[in-house]
Coordinates of C-alpha atoms in Angstrom, one line a residue:
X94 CA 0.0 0.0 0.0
X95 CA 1.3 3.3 -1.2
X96 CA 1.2 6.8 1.3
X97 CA -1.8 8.6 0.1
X98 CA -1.2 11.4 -0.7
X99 CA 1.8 14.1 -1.2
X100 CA 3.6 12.4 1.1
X101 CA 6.4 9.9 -0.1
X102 CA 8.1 7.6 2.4
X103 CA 11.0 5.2 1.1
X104 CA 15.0 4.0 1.6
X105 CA 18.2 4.7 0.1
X106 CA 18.2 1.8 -2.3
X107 CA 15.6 -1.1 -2.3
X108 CA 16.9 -4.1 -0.8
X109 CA 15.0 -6.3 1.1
X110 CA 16.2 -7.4 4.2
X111 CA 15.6 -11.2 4.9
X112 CA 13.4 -10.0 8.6
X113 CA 11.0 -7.4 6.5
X114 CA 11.0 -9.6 3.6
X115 CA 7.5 -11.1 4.3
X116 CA 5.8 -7.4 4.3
X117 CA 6.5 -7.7 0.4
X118 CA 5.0 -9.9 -2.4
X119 CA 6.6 -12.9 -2.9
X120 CA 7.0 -12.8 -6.5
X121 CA 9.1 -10.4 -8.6
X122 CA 12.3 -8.8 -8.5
X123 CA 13.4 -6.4 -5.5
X124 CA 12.4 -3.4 -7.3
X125 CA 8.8 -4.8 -8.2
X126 CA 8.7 -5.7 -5.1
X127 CA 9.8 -2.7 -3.4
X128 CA 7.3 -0.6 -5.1
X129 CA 4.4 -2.6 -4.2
X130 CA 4.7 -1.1 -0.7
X131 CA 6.6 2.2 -1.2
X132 CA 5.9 5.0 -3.6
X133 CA 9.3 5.9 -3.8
X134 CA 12.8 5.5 -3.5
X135 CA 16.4 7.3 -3.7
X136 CA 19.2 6.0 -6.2
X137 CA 22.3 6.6 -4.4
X138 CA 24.4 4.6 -6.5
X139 CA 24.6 7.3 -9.3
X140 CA 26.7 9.4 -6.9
X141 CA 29.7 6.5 -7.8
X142 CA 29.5 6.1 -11.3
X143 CA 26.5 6.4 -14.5
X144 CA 24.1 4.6 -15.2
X145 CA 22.7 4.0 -18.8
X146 CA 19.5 5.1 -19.9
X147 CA 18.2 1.6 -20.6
X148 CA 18.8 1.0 -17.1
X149 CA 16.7 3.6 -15.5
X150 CA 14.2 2.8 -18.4
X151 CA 14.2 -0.8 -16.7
X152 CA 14.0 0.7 -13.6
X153 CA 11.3 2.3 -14.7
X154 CA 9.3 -0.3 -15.9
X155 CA 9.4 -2.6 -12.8
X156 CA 7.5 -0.1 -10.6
X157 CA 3.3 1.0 -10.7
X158 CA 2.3 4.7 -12.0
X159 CA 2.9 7.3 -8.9
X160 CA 5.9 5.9 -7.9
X161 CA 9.4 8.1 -8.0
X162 CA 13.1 8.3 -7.5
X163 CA 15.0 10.3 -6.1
X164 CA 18.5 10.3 -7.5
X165 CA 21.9 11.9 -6.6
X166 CA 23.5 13.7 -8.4
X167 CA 27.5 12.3 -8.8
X168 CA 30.2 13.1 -6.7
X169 CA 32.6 14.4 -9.9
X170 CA 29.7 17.3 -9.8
X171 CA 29.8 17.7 -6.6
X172 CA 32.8 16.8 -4.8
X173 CA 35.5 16.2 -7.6
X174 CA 34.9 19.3 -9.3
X175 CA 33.2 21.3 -6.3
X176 CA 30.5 23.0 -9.1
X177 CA 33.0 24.6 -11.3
X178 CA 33.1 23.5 -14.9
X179 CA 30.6 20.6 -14.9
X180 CA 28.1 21.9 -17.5
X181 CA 29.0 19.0 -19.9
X182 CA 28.5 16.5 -16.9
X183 CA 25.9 18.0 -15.4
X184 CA 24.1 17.7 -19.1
X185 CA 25.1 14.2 -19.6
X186 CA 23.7 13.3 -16.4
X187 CA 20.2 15.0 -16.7
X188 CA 20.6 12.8 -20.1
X189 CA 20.8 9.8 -18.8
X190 CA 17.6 10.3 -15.4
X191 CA 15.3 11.4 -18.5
X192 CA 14.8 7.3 -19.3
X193 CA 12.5 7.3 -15.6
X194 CA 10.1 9.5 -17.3
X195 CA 7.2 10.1 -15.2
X196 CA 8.5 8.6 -12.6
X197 CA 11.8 10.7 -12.0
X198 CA 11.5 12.7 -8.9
X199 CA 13.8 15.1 -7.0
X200 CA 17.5 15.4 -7.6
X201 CA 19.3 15.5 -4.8
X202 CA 22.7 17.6 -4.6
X203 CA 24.5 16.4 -1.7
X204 CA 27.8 18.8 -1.3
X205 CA 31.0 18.2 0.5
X206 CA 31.2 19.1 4.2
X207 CA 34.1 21.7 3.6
X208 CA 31.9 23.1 0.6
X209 CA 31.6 26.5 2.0
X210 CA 29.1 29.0 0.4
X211 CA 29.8 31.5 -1.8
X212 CA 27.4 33.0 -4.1
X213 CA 29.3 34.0 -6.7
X214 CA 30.8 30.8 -7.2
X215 CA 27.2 28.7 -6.1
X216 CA 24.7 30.5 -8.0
X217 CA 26.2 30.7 -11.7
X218 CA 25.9 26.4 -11.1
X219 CA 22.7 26.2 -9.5
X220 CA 21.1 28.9 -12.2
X221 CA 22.3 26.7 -14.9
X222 CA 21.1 23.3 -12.9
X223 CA 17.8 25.3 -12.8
X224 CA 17.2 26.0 -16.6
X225 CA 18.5 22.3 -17.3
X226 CA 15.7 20.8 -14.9
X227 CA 12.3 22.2 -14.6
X228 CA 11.5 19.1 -12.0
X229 CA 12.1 18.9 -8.0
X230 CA 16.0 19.5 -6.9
X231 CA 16.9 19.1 -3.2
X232 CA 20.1 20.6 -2.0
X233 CA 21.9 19.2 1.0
X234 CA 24.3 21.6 2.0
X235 CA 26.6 20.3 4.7
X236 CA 29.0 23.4 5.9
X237 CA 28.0 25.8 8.3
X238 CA 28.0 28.9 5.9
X239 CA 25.1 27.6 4.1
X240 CA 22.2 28.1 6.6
X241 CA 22.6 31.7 6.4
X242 CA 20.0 34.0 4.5
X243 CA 22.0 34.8 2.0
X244 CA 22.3 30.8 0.7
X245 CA 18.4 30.3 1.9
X246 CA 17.1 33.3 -0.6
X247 CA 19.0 31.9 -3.2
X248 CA 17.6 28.4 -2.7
X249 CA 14.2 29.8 -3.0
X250 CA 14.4 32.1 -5.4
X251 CA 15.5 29.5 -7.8
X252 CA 13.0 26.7 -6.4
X253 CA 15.5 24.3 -4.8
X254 CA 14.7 23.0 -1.0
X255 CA 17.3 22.4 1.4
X256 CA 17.1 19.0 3.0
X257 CA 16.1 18.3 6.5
X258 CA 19.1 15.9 7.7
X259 CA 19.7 13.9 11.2
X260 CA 21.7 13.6 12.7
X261 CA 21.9 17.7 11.5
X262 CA 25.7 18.4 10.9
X263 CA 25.5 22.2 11.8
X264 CA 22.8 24.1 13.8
X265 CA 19.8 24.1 11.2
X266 CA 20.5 21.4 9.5
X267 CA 17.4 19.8 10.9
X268 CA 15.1 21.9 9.2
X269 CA 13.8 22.4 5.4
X270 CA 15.0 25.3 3.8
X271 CA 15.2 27.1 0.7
X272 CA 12.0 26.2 -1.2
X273 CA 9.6 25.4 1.2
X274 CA 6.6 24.0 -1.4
X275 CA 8.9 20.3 -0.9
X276 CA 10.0 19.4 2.5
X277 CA 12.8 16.2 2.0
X278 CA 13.8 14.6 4.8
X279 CA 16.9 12.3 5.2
X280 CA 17.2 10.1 8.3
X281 CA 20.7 8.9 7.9
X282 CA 20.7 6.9 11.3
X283 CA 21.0 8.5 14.9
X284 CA 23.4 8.7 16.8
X285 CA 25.5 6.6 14.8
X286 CA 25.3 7.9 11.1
X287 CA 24.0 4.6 8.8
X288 CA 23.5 2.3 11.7
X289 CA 21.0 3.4 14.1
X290 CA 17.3 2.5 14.5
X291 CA 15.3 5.1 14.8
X292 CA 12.7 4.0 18.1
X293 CA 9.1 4.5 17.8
X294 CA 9.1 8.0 19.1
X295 CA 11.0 9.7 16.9
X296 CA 9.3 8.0 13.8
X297 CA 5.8 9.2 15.5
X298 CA 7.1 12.8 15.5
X299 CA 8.5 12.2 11.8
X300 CA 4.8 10.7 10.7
X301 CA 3.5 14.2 12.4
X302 CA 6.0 16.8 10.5
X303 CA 4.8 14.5 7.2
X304 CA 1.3 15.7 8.4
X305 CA 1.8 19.5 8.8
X306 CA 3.7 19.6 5.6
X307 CA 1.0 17.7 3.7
X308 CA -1.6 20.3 5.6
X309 CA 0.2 23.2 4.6
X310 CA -0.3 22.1 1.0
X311 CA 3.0 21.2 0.6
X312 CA 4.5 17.8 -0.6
X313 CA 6.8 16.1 1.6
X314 CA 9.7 13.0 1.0
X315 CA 11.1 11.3 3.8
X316 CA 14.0 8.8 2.5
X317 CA 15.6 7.0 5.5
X318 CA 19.5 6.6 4.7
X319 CA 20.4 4.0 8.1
X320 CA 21.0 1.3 5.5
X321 CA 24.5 -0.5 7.4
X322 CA 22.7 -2.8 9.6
X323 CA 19.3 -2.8 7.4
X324 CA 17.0 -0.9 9.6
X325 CA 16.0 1.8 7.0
X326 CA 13.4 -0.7 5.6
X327 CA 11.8 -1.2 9.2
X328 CA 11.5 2.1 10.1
X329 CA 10.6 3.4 6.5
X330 CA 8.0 0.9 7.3
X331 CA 6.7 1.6 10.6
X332 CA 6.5 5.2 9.5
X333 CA 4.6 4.1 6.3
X334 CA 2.0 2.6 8.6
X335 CA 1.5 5.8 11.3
X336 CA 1.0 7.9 8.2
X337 CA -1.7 6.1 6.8
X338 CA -3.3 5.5 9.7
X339 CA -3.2 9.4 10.5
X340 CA -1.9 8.0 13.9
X341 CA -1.0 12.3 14.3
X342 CA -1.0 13.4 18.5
X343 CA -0.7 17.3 19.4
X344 CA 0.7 19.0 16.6
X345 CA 4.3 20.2 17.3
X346 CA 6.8 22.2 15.4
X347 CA 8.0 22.0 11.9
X348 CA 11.4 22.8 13.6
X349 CA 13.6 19.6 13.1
X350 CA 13.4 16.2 12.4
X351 CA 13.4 15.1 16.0
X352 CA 16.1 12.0 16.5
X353 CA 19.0 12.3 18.7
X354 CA 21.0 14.8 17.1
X355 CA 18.1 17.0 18.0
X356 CA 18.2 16.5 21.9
X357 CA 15.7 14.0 22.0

């Protein structure tokens, strides 16, 4: 069962760990399977190296109408070339994500954690990203001088959000930014990064933030990323199931994601 909805709730990657594996149809591949319980999903593996159109056309093909990816954007992009000089890749990459058709969703634009902000040299790339891509981009800034207002205006004027990521590397990192019309949440395991489980508590406040955003009219992704010891798929599906139940208590702020990174 899909999240009604604006509300998308899936992992990084769509294995299928041998204790969930019975929430899933038996028959199929892990992809068709995958999507017969989540409506979406984020490709992190494009971040390493291409992938060829025929293979996100297969990709494509293995999952129902309404589902997306997510996919990263690579690292020579991002962290080889720091956004200088990578019009011919950034092309060829936009290239190859056309093959998901309807069913690409955001890119996500994960920079280096010694990336500082500057907008002369940030906005000429992000412009250009902009005019390339009409869809959903997700920026996921990771040095402190990005959450200033400065880096925020320009997110929004050019219809980018800034993830909300836990644990939050630097004060505001917790929060969505830039473009607020698409919240995008990445859980990436807390307190230790890729490992953790997230507890019932903090995925109840999670299912509640999906809410608000939602209420607000506004769509809302949340991609768990704690994929080391396979408990993204549990708690991406826990979290499925409070959200469809509406299983929403007192509402609370929009302010962070709420695991233990934010003092819970």
């Amino acid at each position: 069962m899909h999240t009604p909805g604006p509300i998308a709730i899936g992992t990084a990657g769509w294995s299928l760990p041998k204790a969930h594996a019975s929430q899933f149809p038996e028959t199929g591949g892990h992809l068709e399977r995958y999507g017969q319980r989540f409506s979406a999903v984020e490709i992190n593996t494009s971040f390493y190296r291409p992938h060829r159109a025929s293979t996100y056309e297969k990709w494509a093909a293995a999952v129902p109408d309404g589902f997306h990816f997510a996919v990263k954007v690579p690292r020579a992009i991002t962290h080889e070339r720091r956004l200088t000089g990578v019009d011919e890749l950034l092309v060829r990459f936009l290239g190859e994500v056309a093959s998901l058709g309807t069913k690409l969703g955001p890119l996500l634009l994960q920079l280096p954690p010694s990336l500082v902000f500057n907008r002369a040299a940030a906005e000429p790339f992000l412009a250009t990203f902009r005019q390339l891509f009409p869809g959903n981009i997700v920026c996921e800034p990771r040095h402190a001088t990005w959450f200033v207002e400065d880096a925020d205006k320009l997110l929004s004027e050019l219809a980018i959000a800034r993830v909300a990521a836990d644990p939050a590397p630097v004060p505001g990192a917790g929060k969505p930014g830039g473009w607020l019309d698409l919240a995008y949440y990445r859980l990436h395991g807390s307190p230790r990064m890729y490992h953790s489980v997230y507890e019932p508590p903090v995925l109840t406040r999670m299912a509640e933030r999906l809410h608000q955003q939602s209420a607000l009219g506004r769509r809302a992704w949340c991609i768990f990323d704690n994929t080391a010891e396979f408990a993204a798929t549990g708690n991406a599906l826990d979290t499925l199931a409070l959200v469809t139940a509406r299983k929403t208590h007192k509402p609370q702020s929009l302010d962070g994601v709420g695991g233990a990174s934010q003092g819970i």
